[in-house]
PDB file of N, CA, C and O in Angstrom:
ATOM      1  N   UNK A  22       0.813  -1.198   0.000  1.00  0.00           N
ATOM      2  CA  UNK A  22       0.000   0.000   0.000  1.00  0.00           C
ATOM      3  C   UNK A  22       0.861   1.269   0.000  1.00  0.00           C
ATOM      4  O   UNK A  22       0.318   2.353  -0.213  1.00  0.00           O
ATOM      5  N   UNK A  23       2.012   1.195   0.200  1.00  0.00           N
ATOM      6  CA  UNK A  23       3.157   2.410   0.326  1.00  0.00           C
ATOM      7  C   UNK A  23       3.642   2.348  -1.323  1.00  0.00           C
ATOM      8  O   UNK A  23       4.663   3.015  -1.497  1.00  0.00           O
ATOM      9  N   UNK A  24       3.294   1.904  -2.161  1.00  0.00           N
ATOM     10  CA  UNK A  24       3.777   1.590  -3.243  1.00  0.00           C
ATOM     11  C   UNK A  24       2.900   2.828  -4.284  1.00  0.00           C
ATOM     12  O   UNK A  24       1.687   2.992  -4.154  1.00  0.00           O
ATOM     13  N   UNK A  25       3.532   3.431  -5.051  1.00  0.00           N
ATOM     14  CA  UNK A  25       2.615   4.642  -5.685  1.00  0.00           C
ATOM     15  C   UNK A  25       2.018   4.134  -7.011  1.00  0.00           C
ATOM     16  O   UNK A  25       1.425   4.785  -7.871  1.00  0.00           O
ATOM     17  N   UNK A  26       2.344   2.671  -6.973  1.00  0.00           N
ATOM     18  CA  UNK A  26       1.630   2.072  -8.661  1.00  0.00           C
ATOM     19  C   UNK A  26      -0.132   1.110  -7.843  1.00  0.00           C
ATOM     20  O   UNK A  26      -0.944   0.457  -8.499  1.00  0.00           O
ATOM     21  N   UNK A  27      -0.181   1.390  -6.305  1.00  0.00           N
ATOM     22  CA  UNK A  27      -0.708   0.119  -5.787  1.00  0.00           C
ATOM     23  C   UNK A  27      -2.069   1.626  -5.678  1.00  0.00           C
ATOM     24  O   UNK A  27      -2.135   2.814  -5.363  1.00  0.00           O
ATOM     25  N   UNK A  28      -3.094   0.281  -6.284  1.00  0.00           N
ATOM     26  CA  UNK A  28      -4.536   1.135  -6.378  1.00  0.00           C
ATOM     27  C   UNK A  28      -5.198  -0.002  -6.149  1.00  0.00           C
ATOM     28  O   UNK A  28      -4.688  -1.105  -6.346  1.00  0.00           O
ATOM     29  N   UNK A  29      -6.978   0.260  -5.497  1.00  0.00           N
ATOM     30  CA  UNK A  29      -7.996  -0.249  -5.445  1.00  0.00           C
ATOM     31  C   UNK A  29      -9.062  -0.380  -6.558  1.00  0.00           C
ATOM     32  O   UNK A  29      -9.699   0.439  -7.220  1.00  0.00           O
ATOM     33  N   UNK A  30      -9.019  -1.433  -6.517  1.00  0.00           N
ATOM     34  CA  UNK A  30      -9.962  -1.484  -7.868  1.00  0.00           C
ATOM     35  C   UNK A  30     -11.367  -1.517  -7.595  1.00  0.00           C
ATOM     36  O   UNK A  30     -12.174  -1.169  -8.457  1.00  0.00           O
ATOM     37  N   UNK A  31     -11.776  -1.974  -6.274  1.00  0.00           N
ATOM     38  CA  UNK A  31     -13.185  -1.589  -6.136  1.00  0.00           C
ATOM     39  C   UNK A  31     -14.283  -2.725  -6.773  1.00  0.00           C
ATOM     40  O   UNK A  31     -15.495  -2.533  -6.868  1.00  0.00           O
ATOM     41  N   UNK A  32     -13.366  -4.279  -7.294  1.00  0.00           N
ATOM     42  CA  UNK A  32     -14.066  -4.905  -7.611  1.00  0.00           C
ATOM     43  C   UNK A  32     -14.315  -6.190  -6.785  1.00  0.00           C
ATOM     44  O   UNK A  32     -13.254  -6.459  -6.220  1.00  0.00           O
ATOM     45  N   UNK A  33     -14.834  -6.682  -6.618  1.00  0.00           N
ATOM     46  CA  UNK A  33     -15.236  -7.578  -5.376  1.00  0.00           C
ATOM     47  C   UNK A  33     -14.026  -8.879  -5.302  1.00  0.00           C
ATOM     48  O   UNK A  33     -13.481  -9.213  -4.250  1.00  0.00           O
ATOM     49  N   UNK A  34     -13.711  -9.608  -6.851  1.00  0.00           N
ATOM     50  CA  UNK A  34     -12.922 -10.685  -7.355  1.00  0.00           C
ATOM     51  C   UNK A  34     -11.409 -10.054  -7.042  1.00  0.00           C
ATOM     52  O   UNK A  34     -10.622 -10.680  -6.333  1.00  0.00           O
ATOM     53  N   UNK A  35     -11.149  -9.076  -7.486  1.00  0.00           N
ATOM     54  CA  UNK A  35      -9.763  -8.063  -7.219  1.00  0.00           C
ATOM     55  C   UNK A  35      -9.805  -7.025  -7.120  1.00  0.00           C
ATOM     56  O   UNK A  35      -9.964  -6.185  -8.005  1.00  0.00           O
ATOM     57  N   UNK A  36      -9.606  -6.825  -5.501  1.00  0.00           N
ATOM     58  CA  UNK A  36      -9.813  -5.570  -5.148  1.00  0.00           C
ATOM     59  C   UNK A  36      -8.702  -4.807  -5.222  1.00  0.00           C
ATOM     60  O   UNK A  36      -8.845  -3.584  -5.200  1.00  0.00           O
ATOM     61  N   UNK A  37      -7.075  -5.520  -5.347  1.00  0.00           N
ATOM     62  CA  UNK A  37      -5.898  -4.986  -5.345  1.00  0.00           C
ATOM     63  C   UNK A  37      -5.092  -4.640  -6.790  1.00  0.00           C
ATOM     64  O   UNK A  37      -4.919  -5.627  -7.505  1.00  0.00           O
ATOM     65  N   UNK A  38      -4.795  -3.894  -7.086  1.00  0.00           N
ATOM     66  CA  UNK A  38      -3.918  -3.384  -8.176  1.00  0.00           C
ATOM     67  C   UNK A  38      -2.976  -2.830  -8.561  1.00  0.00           C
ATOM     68  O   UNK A  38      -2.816  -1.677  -8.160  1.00  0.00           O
ATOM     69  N   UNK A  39      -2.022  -3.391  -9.444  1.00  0.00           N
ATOM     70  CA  UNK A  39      -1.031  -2.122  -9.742  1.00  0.00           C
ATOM     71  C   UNK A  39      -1.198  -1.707 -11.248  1.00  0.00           C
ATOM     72  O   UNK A  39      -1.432  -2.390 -12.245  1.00  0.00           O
ATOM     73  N   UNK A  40      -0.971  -0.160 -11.054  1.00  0.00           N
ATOM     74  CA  UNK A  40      -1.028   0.517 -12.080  1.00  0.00           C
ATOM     75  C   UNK A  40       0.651   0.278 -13.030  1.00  0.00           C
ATOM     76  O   UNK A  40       0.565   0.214 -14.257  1.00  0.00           O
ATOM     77  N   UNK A  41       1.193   0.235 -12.779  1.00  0.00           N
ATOM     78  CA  UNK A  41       2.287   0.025 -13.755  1.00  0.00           C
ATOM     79  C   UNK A  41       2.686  -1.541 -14.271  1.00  0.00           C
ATOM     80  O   UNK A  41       3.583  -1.621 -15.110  1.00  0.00           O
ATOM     81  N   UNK A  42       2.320  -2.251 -13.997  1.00  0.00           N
ATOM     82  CA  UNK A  42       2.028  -3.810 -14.515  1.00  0.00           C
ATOM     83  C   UNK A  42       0.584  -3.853 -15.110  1.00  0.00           C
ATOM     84  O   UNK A  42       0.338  -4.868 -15.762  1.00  0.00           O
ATOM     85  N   UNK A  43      -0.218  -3.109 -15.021  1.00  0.00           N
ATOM     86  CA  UNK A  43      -1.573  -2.835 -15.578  1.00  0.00           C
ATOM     87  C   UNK A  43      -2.233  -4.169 -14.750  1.00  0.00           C
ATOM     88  O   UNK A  43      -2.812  -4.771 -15.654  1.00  0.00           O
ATOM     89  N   UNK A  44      -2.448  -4.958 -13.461  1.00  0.00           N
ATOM     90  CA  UNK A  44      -3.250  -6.341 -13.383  1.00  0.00           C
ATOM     91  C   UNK A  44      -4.230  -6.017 -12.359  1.00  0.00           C
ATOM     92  O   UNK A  44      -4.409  -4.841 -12.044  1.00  0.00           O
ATOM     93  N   UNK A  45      -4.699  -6.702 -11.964  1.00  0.00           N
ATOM     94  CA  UNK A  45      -5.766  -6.870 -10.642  1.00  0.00           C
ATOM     95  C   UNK A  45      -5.677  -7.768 -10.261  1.00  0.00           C
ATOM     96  O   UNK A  45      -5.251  -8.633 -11.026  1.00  0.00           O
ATOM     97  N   UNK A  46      -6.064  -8.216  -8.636  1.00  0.00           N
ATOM     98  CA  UNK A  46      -5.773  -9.541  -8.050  1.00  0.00           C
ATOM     99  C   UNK A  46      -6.308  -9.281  -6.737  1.00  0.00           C
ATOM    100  O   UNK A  46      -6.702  -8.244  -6.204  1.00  0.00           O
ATOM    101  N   UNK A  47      -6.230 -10.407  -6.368  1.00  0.00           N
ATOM    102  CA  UNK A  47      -7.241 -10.894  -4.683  1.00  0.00           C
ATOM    103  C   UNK A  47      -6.220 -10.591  -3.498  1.00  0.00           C
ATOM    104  O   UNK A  47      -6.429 -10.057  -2.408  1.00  0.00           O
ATOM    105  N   UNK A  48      -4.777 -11.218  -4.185  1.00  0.00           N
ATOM    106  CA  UNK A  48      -3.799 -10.865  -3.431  1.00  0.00           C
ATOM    107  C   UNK A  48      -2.975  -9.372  -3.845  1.00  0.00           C
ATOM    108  O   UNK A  48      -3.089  -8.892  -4.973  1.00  0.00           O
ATOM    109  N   UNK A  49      -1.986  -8.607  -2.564  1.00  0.00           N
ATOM    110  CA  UNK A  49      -1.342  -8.061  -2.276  1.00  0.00           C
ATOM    111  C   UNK A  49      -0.774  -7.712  -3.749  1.00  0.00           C
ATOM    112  O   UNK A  49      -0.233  -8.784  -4.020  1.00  0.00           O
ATOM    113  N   UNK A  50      -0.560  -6.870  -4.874  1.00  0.00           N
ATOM    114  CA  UNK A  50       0.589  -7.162  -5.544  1.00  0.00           C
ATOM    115  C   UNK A  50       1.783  -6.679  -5.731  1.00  0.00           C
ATOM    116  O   UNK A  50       2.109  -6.255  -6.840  1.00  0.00           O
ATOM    117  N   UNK A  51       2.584  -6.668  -4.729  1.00  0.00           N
ATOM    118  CA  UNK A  51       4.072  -7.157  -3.845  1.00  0.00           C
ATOM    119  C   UNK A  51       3.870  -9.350  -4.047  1.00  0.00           C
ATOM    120  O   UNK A  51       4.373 -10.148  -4.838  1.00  0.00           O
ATOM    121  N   UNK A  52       2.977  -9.495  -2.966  1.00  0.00           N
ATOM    122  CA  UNK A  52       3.092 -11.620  -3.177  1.00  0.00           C
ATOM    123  C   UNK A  52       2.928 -11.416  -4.645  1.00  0.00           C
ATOM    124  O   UNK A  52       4.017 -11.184  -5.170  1.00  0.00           O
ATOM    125  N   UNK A  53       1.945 -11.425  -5.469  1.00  0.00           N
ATOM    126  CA  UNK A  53       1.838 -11.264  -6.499  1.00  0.00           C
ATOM    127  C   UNK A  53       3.188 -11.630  -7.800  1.00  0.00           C
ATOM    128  O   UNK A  53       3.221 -12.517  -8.653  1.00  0.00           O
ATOM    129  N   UNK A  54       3.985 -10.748  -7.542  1.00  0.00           N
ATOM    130  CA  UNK A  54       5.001 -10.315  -8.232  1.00  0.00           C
ATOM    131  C   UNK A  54       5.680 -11.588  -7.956  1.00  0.00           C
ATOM    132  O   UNK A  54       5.698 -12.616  -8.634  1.00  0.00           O
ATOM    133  N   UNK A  55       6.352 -11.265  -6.588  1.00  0.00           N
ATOM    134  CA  UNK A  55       7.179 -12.566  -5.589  1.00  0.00           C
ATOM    135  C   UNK A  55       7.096 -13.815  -5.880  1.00  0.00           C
ATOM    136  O   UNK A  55       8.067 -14.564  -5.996  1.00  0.00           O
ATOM    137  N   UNK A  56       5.083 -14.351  -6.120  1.00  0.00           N
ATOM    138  CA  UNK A  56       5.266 -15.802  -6.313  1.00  0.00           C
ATOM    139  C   UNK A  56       5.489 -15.966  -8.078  1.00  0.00           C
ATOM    140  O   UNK A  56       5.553 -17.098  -8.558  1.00  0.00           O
ATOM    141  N   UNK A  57       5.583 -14.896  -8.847  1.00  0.00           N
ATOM    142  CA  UNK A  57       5.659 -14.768 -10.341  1.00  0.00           C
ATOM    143  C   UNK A  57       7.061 -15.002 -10.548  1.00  0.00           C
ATOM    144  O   UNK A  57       7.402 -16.116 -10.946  1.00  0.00           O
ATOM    145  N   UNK A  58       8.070 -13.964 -10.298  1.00  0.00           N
ATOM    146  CA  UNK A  58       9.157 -13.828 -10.862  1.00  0.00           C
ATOM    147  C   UNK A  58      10.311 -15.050  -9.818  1.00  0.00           C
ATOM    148  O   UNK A  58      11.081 -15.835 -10.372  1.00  0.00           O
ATOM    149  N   UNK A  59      10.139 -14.915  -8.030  1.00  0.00           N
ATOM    150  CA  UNK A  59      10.864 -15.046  -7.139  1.00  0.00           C
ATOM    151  C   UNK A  59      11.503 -14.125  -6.962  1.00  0.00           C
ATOM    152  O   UNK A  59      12.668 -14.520  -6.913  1.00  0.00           O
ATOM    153  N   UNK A  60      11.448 -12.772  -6.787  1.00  0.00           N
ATOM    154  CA  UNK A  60      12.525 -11.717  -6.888  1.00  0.00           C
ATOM    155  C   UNK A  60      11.513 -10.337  -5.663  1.00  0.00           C
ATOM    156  O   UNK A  60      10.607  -9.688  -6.186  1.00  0.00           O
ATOM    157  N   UNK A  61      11.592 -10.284  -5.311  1.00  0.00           N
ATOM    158  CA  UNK A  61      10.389  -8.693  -4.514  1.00  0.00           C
ATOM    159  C   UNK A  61      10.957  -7.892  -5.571  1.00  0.00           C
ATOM    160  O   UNK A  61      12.082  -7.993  -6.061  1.00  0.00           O
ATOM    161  N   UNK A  62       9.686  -6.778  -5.965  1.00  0.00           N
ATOM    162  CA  UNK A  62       9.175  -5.881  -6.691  1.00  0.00           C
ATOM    163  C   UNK A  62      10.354  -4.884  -7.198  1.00  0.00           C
ATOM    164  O   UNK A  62      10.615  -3.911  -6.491  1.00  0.00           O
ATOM    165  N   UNK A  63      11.274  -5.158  -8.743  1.00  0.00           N
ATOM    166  CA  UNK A  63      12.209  -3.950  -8.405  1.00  0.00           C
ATOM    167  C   UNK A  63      11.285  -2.663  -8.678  1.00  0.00           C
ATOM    168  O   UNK A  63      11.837  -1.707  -8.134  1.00  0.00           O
ATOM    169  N   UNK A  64      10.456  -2.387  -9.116  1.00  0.00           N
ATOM    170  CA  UNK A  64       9.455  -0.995  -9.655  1.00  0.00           C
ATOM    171  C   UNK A  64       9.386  -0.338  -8.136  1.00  0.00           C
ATOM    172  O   UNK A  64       9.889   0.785  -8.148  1.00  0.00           O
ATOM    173  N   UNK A  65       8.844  -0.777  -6.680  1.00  0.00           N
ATOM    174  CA  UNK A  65       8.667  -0.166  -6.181  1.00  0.00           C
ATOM    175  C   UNK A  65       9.129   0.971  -5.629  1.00  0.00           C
ATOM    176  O   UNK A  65      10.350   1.063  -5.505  1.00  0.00           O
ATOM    177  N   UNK A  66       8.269   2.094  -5.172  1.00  0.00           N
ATOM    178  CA  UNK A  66       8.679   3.543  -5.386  1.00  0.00           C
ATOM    179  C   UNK A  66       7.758   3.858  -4.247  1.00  0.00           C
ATOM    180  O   UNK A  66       6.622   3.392  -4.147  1.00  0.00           O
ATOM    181  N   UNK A  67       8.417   4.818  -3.252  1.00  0.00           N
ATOM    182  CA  UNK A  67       7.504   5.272  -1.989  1.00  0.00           C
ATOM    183  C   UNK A  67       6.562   5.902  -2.503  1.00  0.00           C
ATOM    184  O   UNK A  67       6.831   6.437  -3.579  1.00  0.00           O
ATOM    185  N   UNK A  68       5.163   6.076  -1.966  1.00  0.00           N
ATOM    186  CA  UNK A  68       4.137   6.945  -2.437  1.00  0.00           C
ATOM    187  C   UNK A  68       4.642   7.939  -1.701  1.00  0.00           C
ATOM    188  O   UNK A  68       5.386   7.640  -0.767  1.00  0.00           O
ATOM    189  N   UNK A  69       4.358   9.233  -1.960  1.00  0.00           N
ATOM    190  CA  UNK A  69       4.493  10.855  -1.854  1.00  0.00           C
ATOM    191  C   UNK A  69       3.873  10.825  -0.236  1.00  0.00           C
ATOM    192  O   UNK A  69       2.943  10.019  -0.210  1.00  0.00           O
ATOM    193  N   UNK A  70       4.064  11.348   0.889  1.00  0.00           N
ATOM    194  CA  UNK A  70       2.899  11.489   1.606  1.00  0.00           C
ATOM    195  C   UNK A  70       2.804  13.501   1.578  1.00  0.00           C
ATOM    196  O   UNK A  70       3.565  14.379   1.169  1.00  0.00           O
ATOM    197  N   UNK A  71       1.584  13.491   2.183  1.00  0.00           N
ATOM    198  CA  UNK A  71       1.201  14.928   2.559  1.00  0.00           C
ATOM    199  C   UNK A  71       1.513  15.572   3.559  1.00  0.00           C
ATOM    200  O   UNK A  71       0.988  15.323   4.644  1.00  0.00           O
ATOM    201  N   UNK A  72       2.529  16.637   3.388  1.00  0.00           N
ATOM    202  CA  UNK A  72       3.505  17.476   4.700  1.00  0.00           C
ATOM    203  C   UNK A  72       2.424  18.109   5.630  1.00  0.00           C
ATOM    204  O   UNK A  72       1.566  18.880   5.200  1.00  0.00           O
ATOM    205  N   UNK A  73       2.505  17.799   6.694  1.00  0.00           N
ATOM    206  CA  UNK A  73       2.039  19.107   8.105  1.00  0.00           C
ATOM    207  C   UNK A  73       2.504  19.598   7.912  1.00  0.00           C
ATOM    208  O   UNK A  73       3.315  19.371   7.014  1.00  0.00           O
ATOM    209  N   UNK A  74       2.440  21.013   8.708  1.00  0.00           N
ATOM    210  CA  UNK A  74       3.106  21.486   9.793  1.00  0.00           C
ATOM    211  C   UNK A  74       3.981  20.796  10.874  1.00  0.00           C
ATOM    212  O   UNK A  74       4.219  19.601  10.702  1.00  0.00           O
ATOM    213  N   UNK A  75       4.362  21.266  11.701  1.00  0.00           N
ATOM    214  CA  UNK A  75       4.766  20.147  13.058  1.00  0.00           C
ATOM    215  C   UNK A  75       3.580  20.138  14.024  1.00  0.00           C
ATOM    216  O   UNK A  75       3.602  19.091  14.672  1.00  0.00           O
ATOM    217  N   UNK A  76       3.034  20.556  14.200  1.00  0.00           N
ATOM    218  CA  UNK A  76       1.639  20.247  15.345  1.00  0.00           C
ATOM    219  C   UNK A  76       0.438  20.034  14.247  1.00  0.00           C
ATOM    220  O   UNK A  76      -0.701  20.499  14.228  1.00  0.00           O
ATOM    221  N   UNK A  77       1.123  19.153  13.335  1.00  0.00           N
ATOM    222  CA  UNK A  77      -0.028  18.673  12.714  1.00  0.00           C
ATOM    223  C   UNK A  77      -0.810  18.867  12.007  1.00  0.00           C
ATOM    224  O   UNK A  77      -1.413  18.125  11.231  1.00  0.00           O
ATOM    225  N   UNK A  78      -0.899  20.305  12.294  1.00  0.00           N
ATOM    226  CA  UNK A  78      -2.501  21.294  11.260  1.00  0.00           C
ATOM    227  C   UNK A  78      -1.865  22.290  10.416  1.00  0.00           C
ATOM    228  O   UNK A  78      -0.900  23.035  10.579  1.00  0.00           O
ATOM    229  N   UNK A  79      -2.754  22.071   9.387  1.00  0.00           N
ATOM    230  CA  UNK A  79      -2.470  23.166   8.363  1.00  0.00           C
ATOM    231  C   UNK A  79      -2.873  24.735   8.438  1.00  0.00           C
ATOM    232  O   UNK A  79      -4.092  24.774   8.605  1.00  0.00           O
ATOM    233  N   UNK A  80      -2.272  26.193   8.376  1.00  0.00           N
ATOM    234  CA  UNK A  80      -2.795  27.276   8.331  1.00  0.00           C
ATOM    235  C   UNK A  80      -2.834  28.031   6.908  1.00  0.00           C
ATOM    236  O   UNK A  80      -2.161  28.793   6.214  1.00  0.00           O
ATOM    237  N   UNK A  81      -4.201  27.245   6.925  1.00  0.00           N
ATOM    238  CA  UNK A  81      -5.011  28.236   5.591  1.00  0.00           C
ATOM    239  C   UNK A  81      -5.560  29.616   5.040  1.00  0.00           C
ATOM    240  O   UNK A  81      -6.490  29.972   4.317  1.00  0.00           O
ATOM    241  N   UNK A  82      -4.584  30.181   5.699  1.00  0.00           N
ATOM    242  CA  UNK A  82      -4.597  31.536   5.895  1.00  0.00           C
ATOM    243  C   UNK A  82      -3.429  31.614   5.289  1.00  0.00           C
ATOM    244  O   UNK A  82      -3.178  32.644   4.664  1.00  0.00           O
ATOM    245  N   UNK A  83      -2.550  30.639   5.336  1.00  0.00           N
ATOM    246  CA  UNK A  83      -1.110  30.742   4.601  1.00  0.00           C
ATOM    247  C   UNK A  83      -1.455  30.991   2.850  1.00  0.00           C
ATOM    248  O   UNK A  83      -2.508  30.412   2.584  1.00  0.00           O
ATOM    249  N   UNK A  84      -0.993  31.526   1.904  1.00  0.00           N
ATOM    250  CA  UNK A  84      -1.177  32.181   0.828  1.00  0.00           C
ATOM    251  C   UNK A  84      -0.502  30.970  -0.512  1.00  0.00           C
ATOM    252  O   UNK A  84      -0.708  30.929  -1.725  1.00  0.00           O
ATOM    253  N   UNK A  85       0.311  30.144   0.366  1.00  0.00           N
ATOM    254  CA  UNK A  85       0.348  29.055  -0.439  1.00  0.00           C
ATOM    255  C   UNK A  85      -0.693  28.057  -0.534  1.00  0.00           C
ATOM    256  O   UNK A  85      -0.454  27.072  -1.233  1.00  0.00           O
ATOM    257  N   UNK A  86      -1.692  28.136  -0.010  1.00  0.00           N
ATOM    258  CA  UNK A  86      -2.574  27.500  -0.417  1.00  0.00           C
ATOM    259  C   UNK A  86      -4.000  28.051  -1.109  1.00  0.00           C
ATOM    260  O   UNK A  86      -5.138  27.587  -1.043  1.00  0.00           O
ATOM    261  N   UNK A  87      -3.547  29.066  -1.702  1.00  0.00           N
ATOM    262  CA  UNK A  87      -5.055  29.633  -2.400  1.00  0.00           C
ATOM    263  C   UNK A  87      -3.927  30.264  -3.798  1.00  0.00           C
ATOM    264  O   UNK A  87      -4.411  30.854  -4.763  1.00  0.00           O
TER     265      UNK A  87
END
């Protein structure tokens, strides 16, 4: 899920996905890959996360955000 190609597909049969292998699946696809090749995932890439502040909250009054 830290993976920025790993999406939900929202379908009941495969709910897990990666976007840069284009597949869907029931399982994880990290195992996926693993029980395919024997090798863990070389593509993977941290997803981006979203910066605080340090106490957490954003001030939207700040001008970078409009």
């Amino acid at each position: 899920m830290r993976c920025k190609h790993y999406h939900t597909t929202f379908e009941p049969n495969a709910p897990r996905g990666c976007k840069l292998f284009q597949f869907k699946s029931p399982l994880m696809p990290y195992i996926l890959v693993k029980q395919s090749t024997g090798h863990d995932c070389t593509s993977f890439d941290e997803r981006q996360t979203k910066k605080e502040d340090d106490n957490g909250k954003k001030d939207f009054n700040d001008p970078k955000y409009w």
